[in-house]
Coordinates of N, CA and C in Angstrom, one line a residue:
M11 N -38.1 45.4 -5.7 CA -37.6 44.6 -7.5 C -35.5 44.3 -7.0
N12 N -35.6 45.7 -5.6 CA -34.4 45.5 -5.3 C -33.5 43.7 -5.2
L13 N -35.0 43.5 -4.0 CA -34.5 42.5 -3.1 C -34.8 41.3 -3.9
L14 N -35.3 40.8 -4.8 CA -35.0 39.7 -5.9 C -33.6 40.2 -6.5
S15 N -33.2 41.0 -7.1 CA -32.8 41.0 -7.5 C -31.1 40.9 -7.1
N16 N -31.0 41.0 -5.6 CA -29.8 40.6 -4.5 C -29.6 39.0 -4.8
I17 N -31.1 38.6 -4.3 CA -31.2 37.3 -4.3 C -30.3 36.4 -5.8
L18 N -31.2 36.9 -6.8 CA -30.7 36.6 -8.3 C -28.9 36.5 -7.9
R19 N -28.4 37.8 -7.8 CA -27.0 37.8 -7.6 C -26.0 36.6 -6.9
R20 N -27.0 37.0 -5.6 CA -26.4 35.7 -4.3 C -26.4 34.3 -5.1
L21 N -27.5 34.3 -5.6 CA -27.7 32.4 -6.7 C -26.8 32.1 -7.5
T22 N -26.2 34.0 -8.4 CA -25.8 33.2 -9.7 C -24.7 33.0 -9.0
L23 N -23.8 34.1 -8.0 CA -22.5 33.7 -7.6 C -22.1 31.9 -7.3
L24 N -22.6 32.0 -5.8 CA -23.3 30.8 -5.2 C -23.4 29.7 -6.6
L25 N -23.7 29.5 -7.3 CA -23.6 28.7 -7.9 C -22.6 28.2 -9.2
G26 N -21.9 30.1 -9.4 CA -20.2 29.8 -10.2 C -19.5 29.1 -9.4
I27 N -19.3 29.2 -8.0 CA -18.8 29.1 -7.0 C -18.5 27.4 -7.0
F28 N -19.9 27.2 -6.9 CA -20.0 25.3 -7.3 C -19.3 24.4 -8.1
F29 N -19.8 25.2 -9.4 CA -19.5 24.6 -10.9 C -17.4 24.9 -10.4
A30 N -17.5 26.3 -10.5 CA -15.9 26.0 -10.3 C -14.8 25.2 -9.7
F31 N -15.6 24.6 -8.2 CA -15.1 23.7 -7.7 C -15.3 22.5 -8.0
S32 N -16.0 22.0 -8.5 CA -16.5 20.8 -8.8 C -16.2 20.2 -10.0
G33 N -15.8 21.5 -11.1 CA -14.7 20.8 -12.0 C -13.5 20.5 -11.7
S34 N -12.9 21.0 -11.0 CA -11.5 20.7 -10.5 C -11.6 19.5 -9.6
A35 N -12.1 19.0 -9.3 CA -12.2 18.7 -8.0 C -10.9 16.6 -8.5
E36 N -10.5 16.9 -7.5 CA -9.2 15.2 -7.8 C -9.6 14.6 -7.9
A37 N -9.5 13.7 -9.0 CA -10.4 12.2 -8.9 C -9.2 10.9 -8.6
A38 N -8.1 11.0 -9.2 CA -6.9 9.6 -9.4 C -6.7 9.1 -7.9
T39 N -6.7 7.9 -8.0 CA -6.1 6.8 -6.6 C -4.9 6.1 -7.0
L40 N -3.6 5.7 -6.7 CA -2.9 5.0 -6.8 C -3.3 4.0 -5.4
F41 N -3.2 2.4 -6.0 CA -3.3 1.2 -5.2 C -2.3 0.4 -5.5
T42 N -2.3 -0.8 -4.0 CA -1.3 -2.0 -4.7 C -2.3 -3.7 -4.5
R43 N -2.4 -4.4 -5.4 CA -2.5 -5.6 -4.8 C -1.6 -6.7 -4.6
P44 N -2.4 -7.4 -3.7 CA -2.9 -7.5 -3.0 C -2.8 -6.6 -2.1
S45 N -3.6 -5.9 -0.9 CA -4.0 -4.9 0.1 C -3.4 -5.4 1.1
Q46 N -3.9 -6.8 1.5 CA -2.9 -7.6 2.5 C -2.8 -9.0 1.7
A47 N -1.6 -9.4 3.0 CA -0.9 -10.9 2.3 C 0.0 -11.2 3.4
S48 N 0.0 -12.6 3.3 CA 0.7 -13.6 4.4 C 1.8 -14.2 3.5
V49 N 3.1 -14.5 3.9 CA 4.0 -14.7 3.4 C 4.8 -15.5 4.4
S50 N 5.6 -16.6 4.0 CA 6.9 -17.1 4.9 C 8.0 -16.7 4.5
V51 N 9.1 -16.5 5.5 CA 10.6 -16.1 5.7 C 11.2 -16.8 4.2
G52 N 12.0 -15.7 3.2 CA 11.6 -16.3 2.2 C 11.4 -17.0 0.5
N53 N 10.0 -16.3 1.0 CA 9.1 -16.6 -0.2 C 8.7 -15.5 -0.8
I54 N 8.4 -15.7 -1.8 CA 8.3 -14.6 -3.0 C 7.1 -13.8 -3.2
I55 N 6.8 -12.8 -3.1 CA 5.2 -12.6 -3.5 C 5.6 -10.8 -4.2
N56 N 4.4 -11.0 -5.5 CA 4.1 -10.0 -6.2 C 3.1 -9.0 -5.4
V57 N 3.5 -7.2 -6.0 CA 3.0 -7.1 -5.6 C 2.2 -5.7 -6.9
Q58 N 1.2 -5.4 -7.0 CA 0.5 -5.0 -8.4 C 0.7 -3.7 -7.7
V59 N 1.3 -2.7 -9.0 CA 1.4 -1.0 -8.2 C 0.1 -0.4 -9.6
L60 N -1.4 -0.3 -9.3 CA -2.6 0.1 -9.9 C -2.8 2.0 -10.3
V61 N -3.4 2.2 -10.7 CA -3.9 3.5 -10.7 C -5.8 3.3 -11.5
N62 N -6.2 3.7 -10.3 CA -7.8 4.6 -10.7 C -8.1 5.9 -11.1
T63 N -8.1 6.2 -12.7 CA -8.3 7.3 -12.9 C -9.4 8.2 -12.7
G64 N -10.4 8.0 -11.8 CA -11.7 8.1 -11.6 C -13.1 9.0 -12.4
G65 N -12.5 7.9 -13.7 CA -13.2 8.5 -14.9 C -12.3 10.0 -15.8
K66 N -11.4 10.4 -15.4 CA -10.1 11.2 -16.5 C -9.8 10.7 -16.9
A67 N -9.0 11.1 -18.0 CA -8.0 10.4 -19.3 C -6.9 10.9 -18.3
I68 N -5.8 10.4 -18.2 CA -4.2 10.5 -17.4 C -2.7 10.2 -18.9
N69 N -2.2 11.0 -18.1 CA -1.2 10.7 -19.7 C 0.1 10.1 -18.5
N70 N -0.1 10.1 -17.6 CA 1.5 10.0 -16.9 C 1.0 9.8 -15.2
A71 N 1.9 9.3 -14.3 CA 1.5 8.8 -13.1 C 3.0 8.9 -12.0
E72 N 3.4 9.2 -11.6 CA 5.0 8.8 -10.9 C 4.8 8.8 -9.6
G73 N 5.7 7.9 -9.0 CA 5.9 8.2 -7.5 C 6.9 6.9 -7.1
T74 N 7.1 7.5 -5.6 CA 8.1 6.4 -4.7 C 7.3 5.6 -3.8
I75 N 7.2 4.2 -3.5 CA 6.7 3.5 -2.7 C 8.0 3.2 -1.4
Q76 N 7.6 3.4 -0.7 CA 8.6 3.1 0.6 C 8.1 1.2 1.1
F77 N 9.4 0.8 1.5 CA 9.4 -0.4 2.2 C 10.5 -1.1 3.3
P78 N 10.0 -1.2 4.1 CA 10.6 -1.5 5.3 C 12.0 -2.7 5.0
K79 N 12.9 -2.2 4.4 CA 14.6 -3.0 4.0 C 14.7 -4.5 4.9
D80 N 14.2 -3.9 6.3 CA 14.2 -4.8 7.1 C 14.0 -6.3 7.2
F81 N 12.7 -6.3 6.1 CA 11.7 -7.0 6.2 C 11.3 -7.6 4.5
L82 N 11.3 -6.7 3.8 CA 11.2 -7.0 2.2 C 12.7 -6.9 1.4
E83 N 13.0 -7.5 0.5 CA 13.8 -7.3 -0.5 C 12.6 -7.4 -1.8
V84 N 13.9 -6.5 -2.7 CA 13.0 -5.8 -4.3 C 13.8 -7.4 -5.2
I85 N 12.9 -8.1 -5.5 CA 13.9 -8.8 -6.6 C 13.8 -8.5 -8.1
S86 N 12.7 -8.1 -8.3 CA 12.5 -7.2 -9.7 C 11.1 -6.6 -9.7
L87 N 11.2 -5.6 -11.3 CA 10.4 -4.7 -11.2 C 9.9 -5.0 -12.6
D88 N 8.5 -5.2 -13.1 CA 8.0 -5.8 -14.3 C 7.0 -4.2 -14.9
T89 N 7.5 -4.5 -16.1 CA 6.5 -2.9 -16.7 C 5.5 -3.8 -18.0
K90 N 5.6 -5.2 -17.9 CA 5.6 -5.7 -20.0 C 3.8 -5.5 -19.9
S91 N 3.1 -5.2 -18.7 CA 1.2 -5.4 -18.8 C 0.7 -4.1 -18.0
S92 N 1.6 -2.8 -18.2 CA 1.7 -1.6 -17.9 C 0.7 -0.5 -18.8
I93 N 0.4 0.3 -18.6 CA -0.8 1.2 -19.6 C 0.5 1.9 -19.8
F94 N 1.4 2.1 -19.4 CA 2.5 3.3 -20.0 C 3.3 2.6 -20.9
S95 N 3.5 3.5 -21.4 CA 4.2 3.0 -23.1 C 6.0 3.9 -22.7
L96 N 5.4 5.2 -22.2 CA 6.9 5.9 -22.0 C 7.2 6.2 -20.6
W97 N 8.4 6.1 -20.7 CA 9.4 5.6 -19.3 C 10.1 7.0 -18.9
V98 N 9.5 8.1 -18.4 CA 9.9 9.2 -18.1 C 11.7 9.2 -17.1
E99 N 11.6 8.0 -16.7 CA 12.4 7.5 -16.0 C 12.4 6.2 -16.0
E100 N 12.7 5.1 -15.8 CA 12.4 3.8 -15.9 C 13.1 3.3 -14.3
P101 N 11.5 2.7 -14.1 CA 11.5 1.9 -12.9 C 12.9 1.5 -11.9
G102 N 12.9 2.2 -10.3 CA 13.8 1.2 -10.0 C 13.9 1.3 -9.0
F103 N 14.8 0.6 -8.6 CA 14.4 0.7 -7.0 C 16.4 0.8 -5.9
S104 N 16.4 0.5 -4.9 CA 17.0 0.9 -4.1 C 16.8 -0.1 -2.8
N105 N 17.5 -1.8 -2.5 CA 17.2 -2.4 -1.2 C 17.7 -1.8 -0.4
G106 N 18.7 -0.8 -0.6 CA 19.8 -0.1 1.0 C 18.6 0.7 1.7
I107 N 18.3 1.6 0.7 CA 17.1 2.6 1.1 C 15.1 2.3 1.5
G108 N 15.0 1.2 1.1 CA 13.7 0.6 0.9 C 12.6 1.3 0.0
Q109 N 13.5 1.9 -1.3 CA 12.6 1.9 -2.1 C 12.2 1.7 -3.5
A110 N 11.3 2.0 -4.3 CA 11.1 2.1 -5.3 C 10.2 2.9 -6.6
T111 N 10.7 3.5 -7.5 CA 10.4 4.4 -7.9 C 9.9 4.4 -9.5
F112 N 8.9 5.3 -10.0 CA 8.2 5.0 -11.3 C 7.7 6.1 -11.8
N113 N 8.0 6.6 -13.0 CA 7.7 7.9 -13.7 C 6.9 7.3 -15.5
G114 N 5.8 7.1 -15.4 CA 5.2 6.8 -16.8 C 4.5 7.9 -17.4
G115 N 4.3 7.0 -18.5 CA 3.5 8.1 -19.7 C 3.0 7.2 -20.4
A116 N 1.8 8.1 -21.3 CA 1.0 7.5 -21.9 C 0.4 8.2 -22.7
P117 N 1.1 8.2 -24.3 CA 0.7 8.8 -25.4 C -0.6 9.3 -25.4
N118 N -1.3 10.3 -26.5 CA -2.8 10.8 -26.3 C -3.7 9.9 -27.0
P119 N -4.5 9.4 -26.5 CA -5.6 10.2 -25.5 C -5.8 9.7 -24.4
G120 N -4.3 9.0 -23.8 CA -3.8 9.1 -22.5 C -5.1 7.7 -22.1
F121 N -4.9 7.4 -20.2 CA -5.6 6.1 -20.3 C -6.5 6.7 -19.4
T122 N -7.5 6.0 -19.2 CA -9.0 6.1 -18.2 C -9.3 5.1 -18.1
G123 N -9.5 4.6 -16.9 CA -9.9 3.1 -16.2 C -9.9 3.0 -14.9
S124 N -10.5 2.0 -13.5 CA -9.9 1.9 -12.7 C -8.7 0.7 -12.7
N125 N -8.8 0.2 -12.8 CA -7.0 -0.9 -12.5 C -6.1 -0.8 -13.7
G126 N -5.6 0.4 -13.6 CA -4.4 0.9 -14.9 C -3.8 -0.2 -14.1
S127 N -2.6 -1.2 -14.6 CA -1.9 -1.6 -14.6 C -0.2 -0.6 -14.6
V128 N 0.3 0.0 -13.3 CA 1.6 0.5 -13.3 C 3.3 -0.4 -13.9
L129 N 3.1 -1.4 -12.5 CA 4.1 -2.1 -12.4 C 4.1 -3.0 -11.8
S130 N 4.6 -4.1 -11.9 CA 4.9 -5.1 -10.6 C 6.1 -5.0 -10.3
I131 N 6.0 -5.6 -8.0 CA 6.7 -5.6 -8.0 C 7.4 -7.1 -7.2
T132 N 8.3 -7.9 -7.2 CA 8.3 -8.9 -6.7 C 9.4 -8.8 -5.3
F133 N 8.7 -9.3 -4.7 CA 9.4 -9.1 -3.2 C 9.8 -10.4 -2.9
R134 N 11.2 -10.6 -1.6 CA 11.6 -11.8 -1.4 C 10.9 -11.2 0.3
A135 N 10.6 -12.3 1.2 CA 10.5 -11.9 2.6 C 11.8 -12.3 3.6
K136 N 12.4 -11.0 4.1 CA 13.4 -11.9 5.0 C 13.5 -12.0 6.2
K137 N 12.7 -11.8 6.5 CA 12.4 -11.8 8.0 C 11.0 -11.5 8.9
A138 N 10.7 -12.2 10.0 CA 9.0 -12.3 10.4 C 8.8 -10.8 11.2
G139 N 8.0 -10.4 10.9 CA 7.0 -9.4 11.1 C 5.9 -9.0 10.3
T140 N 5.9 -7.7 10.3 CA 4.8 -7.0 9.4 C 5.0 -6.1 8.1
A141 N 5.0 -5.7 7.7 CA 6.0 -4.7 6.6 C 4.8 -3.9 5.5
S142 N 4.4 -2.7 6.1 CA 3.9 -1.6 5.2 C 4.7 -1.4 3.9
I143 N 3.7 -1.6 2.5 CA 4.1 -1.1 1.5 C 3.4 0.4 1.1
L144 N 4.4 1.5 1.4 CA 3.4 2.8 1.5 C 3.8 3.8 -0.2
F145 N 2.7 4.4 -0.4 CA 3.0 5.7 -1.7 C 3.6 6.9 -0.8
V146 N 5.1 7.0 -1.4 CA 5.4 8.7 -1.1 C 5.9 9.8 -2.0
N147 N 5.5 10.8 -2.0 CA 5.9 11.8 -3.6 C 5.1 11.2 -4.7
S148 N 4.0 11.2 -4.7 CA 3.0 10.4 -6.1 C 2.7 11.2 -6.2
A149 N 2.1 11.2 -7.7 CA 1.5 12.0 -8.7 C 0.4 11.6 -9.5
V150 N -0.5 12.1 -10.6 CA -1.2 11.3 -11.5 C -1.8 12.7 -12.2
R151 N -1.0 12.7 -13.5 CA -1.7 13.6 -14.4 C -2.6 13.1 -15.3
E152 N -3.3 14.7 -15.3 CA -4.6 13.9 -16.0 C -4.1 14.7 -17.3
N153 N -4.3 13.9 -18.6 CA -4.1 14.5 -20.0 C -5.3 15.8 -20.5
D154 N -4.3 16.9 -19.9 CA -5.7 18.1 -19.9 C -5.0 19.3 -21.1
G155 N -3.4 18.5 -20.9 CA -2.3 19.6 -21.7 C -1.8 21.0 -20.2
L156 N -2.0 20.6 -18.7 CA -1.3 21.5 -18.5 C -0.9 20.5 -17.0
G157 N -1.3 19.0 -17.7 CA -0.5 18.3 -16.2 C -1.0 18.6 -15.1
T158 N -2.0 18.3 -15.3 CA -2.7 18.9 -13.7 C -2.5 17.2 -12.7
D159 N -2.0 17.6 -11.9 CA -2.3 16.7 -10.7 C -3.6 16.0 -10.0
I160 N -4.1 15.3 -10.3 CA -5.4 15.1 -10.0 C -5.6 13.6 -8.8
L161 N -4.2 13.3 -8.6 CA -4.4 12.5 -7.0 C -5.0 12.8 -6.2
S162 N -5.9 12.0 -5.7 CA -6.6 12.0 -3.9 C -6.8 11.4 -3.4
G163 N -5.4 10.0 -3.6 CA -5.1 9.2 -2.3 C -4.4 8.3 -2.9
S164 N -4.0 7.3 -2.1 CA -3.3 6.2 -2.1 C -3.3 5.2 -1.3
A165 N -3.4 3.6 -1.3 CA -3.4 2.6 -0.2 C -2.3 1.5 -1.0
G166 N -1.5 1.0 0.0 CA -0.5 0.5 -0.3 C -1.0 -1.0 0.5
S167 N 0.1 -1.5 0.8 CA -0.6 -3.1 1.3 C 0.4 -3.3 2.6
E168 N -0.1 -4.3 3.3 CA 0.5 -4.6 4.2 C 0.1 -6.3 4.3
I169 N 2.3 -6.8 4.4 CA 2.4 -8.2 4.0 C 2.9 -8.7 5.6
I170 N 2.6 -9.8 6.6 CA 2.7 -10.6 7.1 C 3.4 -11.6 6.6
I171 N 4.2 -10.9 7.4 CA 6.0 -12.2 7.6 C 6.1 -13.7 8.9

């Protein structure tokens, strides 16, 4: 009987650990569209910043998007189609350092979906080469009352000029 008791105790412990970690798994991703594109010098390209919540409700996303200032310059940022109606910090950019930033929020019940528009960035191509647009210092917060960051990854764009 003692052996059976030990086996049941261990099984209960393992199941508890499994469910504890599976419930707290990160789920959201930030990504840009198009993921790859070609554009001529002097031309304009629109890059959409999107979020996939992985089935969880979110109420905030923030981040810094880095771009090579020698190859691209931001012309404008557009939030008209954004899932966020509250801006903790209005989206902004600096062509001098090659960055765009955003920090948006959504009221209860938040947003759940796979292609939530955060903002659109309009770039102008400055010179020939390959420009990588990357996410740095980003977060996606679950609408759980705790602000849990559920960002599991991000994917930027590659623009060939």
